[in-house]
mmCIF file of C-alpha atoms in Angstrom:
data_model
loop_
_atom_site.group_PDB
_atom_site.id
_atom_site.type_symbol
_atom_site.label_atom_id
_atom_site.label_comp_id
_atom_site.label_asym_id
_atom_site.label_seq_id
_atom_site.Cartn_x
_atom_site.Cartn_y
_atom_site.Cartn_z
ATOM 1 C CA MET N 1 73.555 194.610 181.540
ATOM 2 C CA GLY N 2 76.413 192.323 180.546
ATOM 3 C CA GLU N 3 79.910 192.558 181.874
ATOM 4 C CA ILE N 4 82.838 193.642 179.803
ATOM 5 C CA SER N 5 86.218 192.215 180.600
ATOM 6 C CA LEU N 6 89.421 193.629 179.263
ATOM 7 C CA THR N 7 92.657 191.721 179.043
ATOM 8 C CA LEU N 8 95.723 193.835 178.470
ATOM 9 C CA ASN N 9 98.990 192.546 177.059
ATOM 10 C CA GLN N 10 102.446 193.883 176.232
ATOM 11 C CA GLY N 11 101.134 195.472 173.036
ATOM 12 C CA HIS N 12 98.792 197.642 175.071
ATOM 13 C CA GLY N 13 101.788 198.820 177.066
ATOM 14 C CA PHE N 14 103.431 199.905 173.807
ATOM 15 C CA ALA N 15 100.265 201.739 172.724
ATOM 16 C CA ILE N 16 100.075 203.492 176.099
ATOM 17 C CA SER N 17 103.747 204.438 175.759
ATOM 18 C CA VAL N 18 103.038 206.004 172.364
ATOM 19 C CA ALA N 19 100.187 208.022 173.912
ATOM 20 C CA ILE N 20 102.519 209.255 176.661
ATOM 21 C CA PHE N 21 105.220 210.102 174.114
ATOM 22 C CA SER N 22 102.661 212.074 172.108
ATOM 23 C CA ALA N 23 101.855 214.191 175.164
ATOM 24 C CA PHE N 24 105.527 215.139 175.405
ATOM 25 C CA VAL N 25 105.522 216.068 171.707
ATOM 26 C CA CYS N 26 102.509 218.374 172.204
ATOM 27 C CA THR N 27 104.215 219.975 175.185
ATOM 28 C CA TRP N 28 107.481 220.419 173.275
ATOM 29 C CA ALA N 29 105.636 222.148 170.416
ATOM 30 C CA GLY N 30 103.918 224.410 172.951
ATOM 31 C CA PHE N 31 107.236 225.341 174.542
ATOM 32 C CA LYS N 32 108.533 226.263 171.099
ATOM 33 C CA VAL N 33 105.635 228.730 170.753
ATOM 34 C CA GLY N 34 106.389 230.210 174.179
ATOM 35 C CA ALA N 35 110.051 230.686 173.265
ATOM 36 C CA ALA N 36 109.049 232.246 169.929
ATOM 37 C CA ARG N 37 106.709 234.668 171.725
ATOM 38 C CA LYS N 38 109.633 235.873 173.798
ATOM 39 C CA LYS N 39 112.091 235.944 170.876
ATOM 40 C CA TYR N 40 109.762 237.785 168.486
ATOM 41 C CA GLY N 41 107.844 239.909 171.003
ATOM 42 C CA VAL N 42 104.370 238.508 170.357
ATOM 43 C CA LYS N 43 102.386 239.031 173.558
ATOM 44 C CA TYR N 44 99.517 236.982 174.945
ATOM 45 C CA PRO N 45 96.605 236.641 174.247
ATOM 46 C CA THR N 46 97.360 237.275 170.573
ATOM 47 C CA MET N 47 97.319 233.888 168.831
ATOM 48 C CA TYR N 48 99.326 234.953 165.779
ATOM 49 C CA ALA N 49 101.733 237.779 165.053
ATOM 50 C CA PRO N 50 99.795 240.763 163.737
ATOM 51 C CA GLU N 51 99.927 241.524 160.038
ATOM 52 C CA GLY N 52 102.990 243.611 159.287
ATOM 53 C CA HIS N 53 104.950 242.388 162.332
ATOM 54 C CA LYS N 54 108.627 242.153 161.340
ATOM 55 C CA ASN N 55 108.733 238.437 162.275
ATOM 56 C CA GLU N 56 105.172 237.600 161.280
ATOM 57 C CA LYS N 57 106.040 234.617 159.080
ATOM 58 C CA GLU N 58 108.620 233.121 161.447
ATOM 59 C CA PHE N 59 106.360 233.300 164.496
ATOM 60 C CA ASN N 60 103.211 232.235 162.691
ATOM 61 C CA CYS N 61 104.933 229.149 161.262
ATOM 62 C CA ILE N 62 105.940 228.043 164.766
ATOM 63 C CA GLN N 63 102.439 228.759 166.085
ATOM 64 C CA ARG N 64 100.757 226.925 163.190
ATOM 65 C CA ALA N 65 102.979 223.877 163.707
ATOM 66 C CA HIS N 66 101.758 223.596 167.288
ATOM 67 C CA GLN N 67 98.162 224.428 166.400
ATOM 68 C CA ASN N 68 98.047 221.786 163.681
ATOM 69 C CA VAL N 69 99.291 219.093 166.051
ATOM 70 C CA LEU N 70 96.602 220.140 168.548
ATOM 71 C CA GLU N 71 93.915 220.108 165.841
ATOM 72 C CA ASN N 72 94.826 216.523 164.942
ATOM 73 C CA TYR N 73 95.423 215.284 168.484
ATOM 74 C CA PRO N 74 91.876 214.257 169.534
ATOM 75 C CA ALA N 75 91.366 212.071 166.450
ATOM 76 C CA PHE N 76 94.850 210.602 166.900
ATOM 77 C CA LEU N 77 94.192 209.621 170.527
ATOM 78 C CA MET N 78 90.744 208.220 169.723
ATOM 79 C CA LEU N 79 92.063 206.078 166.880
ATOM 80 C CA LEU N 80 95.048 204.947 168.941
ATOM 81 C CA LEU N 81 92.722 203.811 171.718
ATOM 82 C CA ILE N 82 90.203 202.056 169.474
ATOM 83 C CA SER N 83 92.793 200.399 167.241
ATOM 84 C CA SER N 84 94.765 199.202 170.272
ATOM 85 C CA LEU N 85 91.687 197.334 171.485
ATOM 86 C CA ASN N 86 91.828 195.293 168.274
ATOM 87 C CA ARG N 87 95.501 194.980 167.356
ATOM 88 C CA PRO N 88 97.658 196.620 170.028
ATOM 89 C CA TYR N 89 101.068 195.971 168.474
ATOM 90 C CA TYR N 90 100.031 197.306 165.067
ATOM 91 C CA ALA N 91 98.226 200.218 166.717
ATOM 92 C CA ALA N 92 101.358 201.139 168.668
ATOM 93 C CA ALA N 93 103.483 200.974 165.504
ATOM 94 C CA CYS N 94 100.996 203.074 163.538
ATOM 95 C CA GLY N 95 100.686 205.519 166.414
ATOM 96 C CA LEU N 96 104.455 205.893 166.596
ATOM 97 C CA VAL N 97 104.597 206.632 162.861
ATOM 98 C CA ARG N 98 101.944 209.332 163.366
ATOM 99 C CA VAL N 99 103.814 210.912 166.290
ATOM 100 C CA LEU N 100 107.107 210.884 164.380
ATOM 101 C CA GLY N 101 105.211 212.549 161.535
ATOM 102 C CA PHE N 102 104.030 215.240 163.969
ATOM 103 C CA ILE N 103 107.645 215.878 164.989
ATOM 104 C CA VAL N 104 109.011 216.086 161.444
ATOM 105 C CA TYR N 105 106.032 218.236 160.416
ATOM 106 C CA ALA N 106 106.637 220.652 163.287
ATOM 107 C CA LEU N 107 110.394 220.821 162.733
ATOM 108 C CA GLY N 108 109.845 221.568 159.058
ATOM 109 C CA TYR N 109 107.218 224.228 159.692
ATOM 110 C CA GLN N 110 109.262 225.841 162.463
ATOM 111 C CA THR N 111 111.990 226.699 159.954
ATOM 112 C CA GLY N 112 109.801 229.508 158.631
ATOM 113 C CA SER N 113 109.379 227.750 155.284
ATOM 114 C CA PRO N 114 105.831 226.350 155.322
ATOM 115 C CA GLU N 115 106.604 223.983 152.422
ATOM 116 C CA LYS N 116 108.970 222.020 154.667
ATOM 117 C CA ARG N 117 106.052 220.891 156.836
ATOM 118 C CA GLN N 118 105.207 218.401 154.085
ATOM 119 C CA GLN N 119 108.223 216.326 155.141
ATOM 120 C CA GLY N 120 106.045 215.036 157.986
ATOM 121 C CA ALA N 121 103.255 213.863 155.680
ATOM 122 C CA PHE N 122 104.393 210.256 156.135
ATOM 123 C CA GLY N 123 102.671 210.427 159.536
ATOM 124 C CA TYR N 124 99.345 210.075 157.745
ATOM 125 C CA LEU N 125 100.298 206.475 156.948
ATOM 126 C CA GLY N 126 100.114 205.774 160.684
ATOM 127 C CA LEU N 127 96.780 207.562 160.925
ATOM 128 C CA ILE N 128 95.352 205.566 158.030
ATOM 129 C CA GLY N 129 96.635 202.346 159.608
ATOM 130 C CA MET N 130 94.900 203.131 162.910
ATOM 131 C CA LEU N 131 91.732 204.042 161.011
ATOM 132 C CA VAL N 132 91.693 200.723 159.134
ATOM 133 C CA ILE N 133 92.308 198.742 162.334
ATOM 134 C CA SER N 134 89.520 200.681 164.076
ATOM 135 C CA ILE N 135 87.087 200.042 161.219
ATOM 136 C CA GLU N 136 87.997 196.362 161.362
ATOM 137 C CA LEU N 137 87.092 196.271 165.055
ATOM 138 C CA ALA N 138 83.790 198.063 164.470
ATOM 139 C CA ALA N 139 82.913 195.591 161.707
ATOM 140 C CA LYS N 140 83.770 192.614 163.930
ATOM 141 C CA LEU N 141 81.550 193.916 166.712
ATOM 142 C CA ILE N 142 78.656 194.709 164.394
ATOM 143 C CA MET N 143 78.833 191.354 162.574
ATOM 144 C CA ASN N 144 79.064 189.307 165.752
#
């Protein structure tokens, strides 16, 4: 079996920093759900406020904001890792755009007006960038 060597540079440090920052964003969104549970009286283990709850929409918007970030998080981390192997500076920039999109998405959704979550849609540009860079790496490896 052949050896694999990995040389890391400053760009990889930026990509790692984006990954760390994203963990804080996930935690922040989770704390917002915890605070909303207390504020609106939605007890564990109930995921969403029950139908007819007086603050159903407000709580559920905060919960969905967090849940959506979590649903997208594995693909984000995978693409950040793969794309950073190919083009670490671009991967870090794209990853940062995606994380900022998560934040704006969550802040919009947490207002209780689900339409405002669309303000974070620009984050998909970062996701698409990481996807393209990852595909480029796969093609390079296959063609070599």
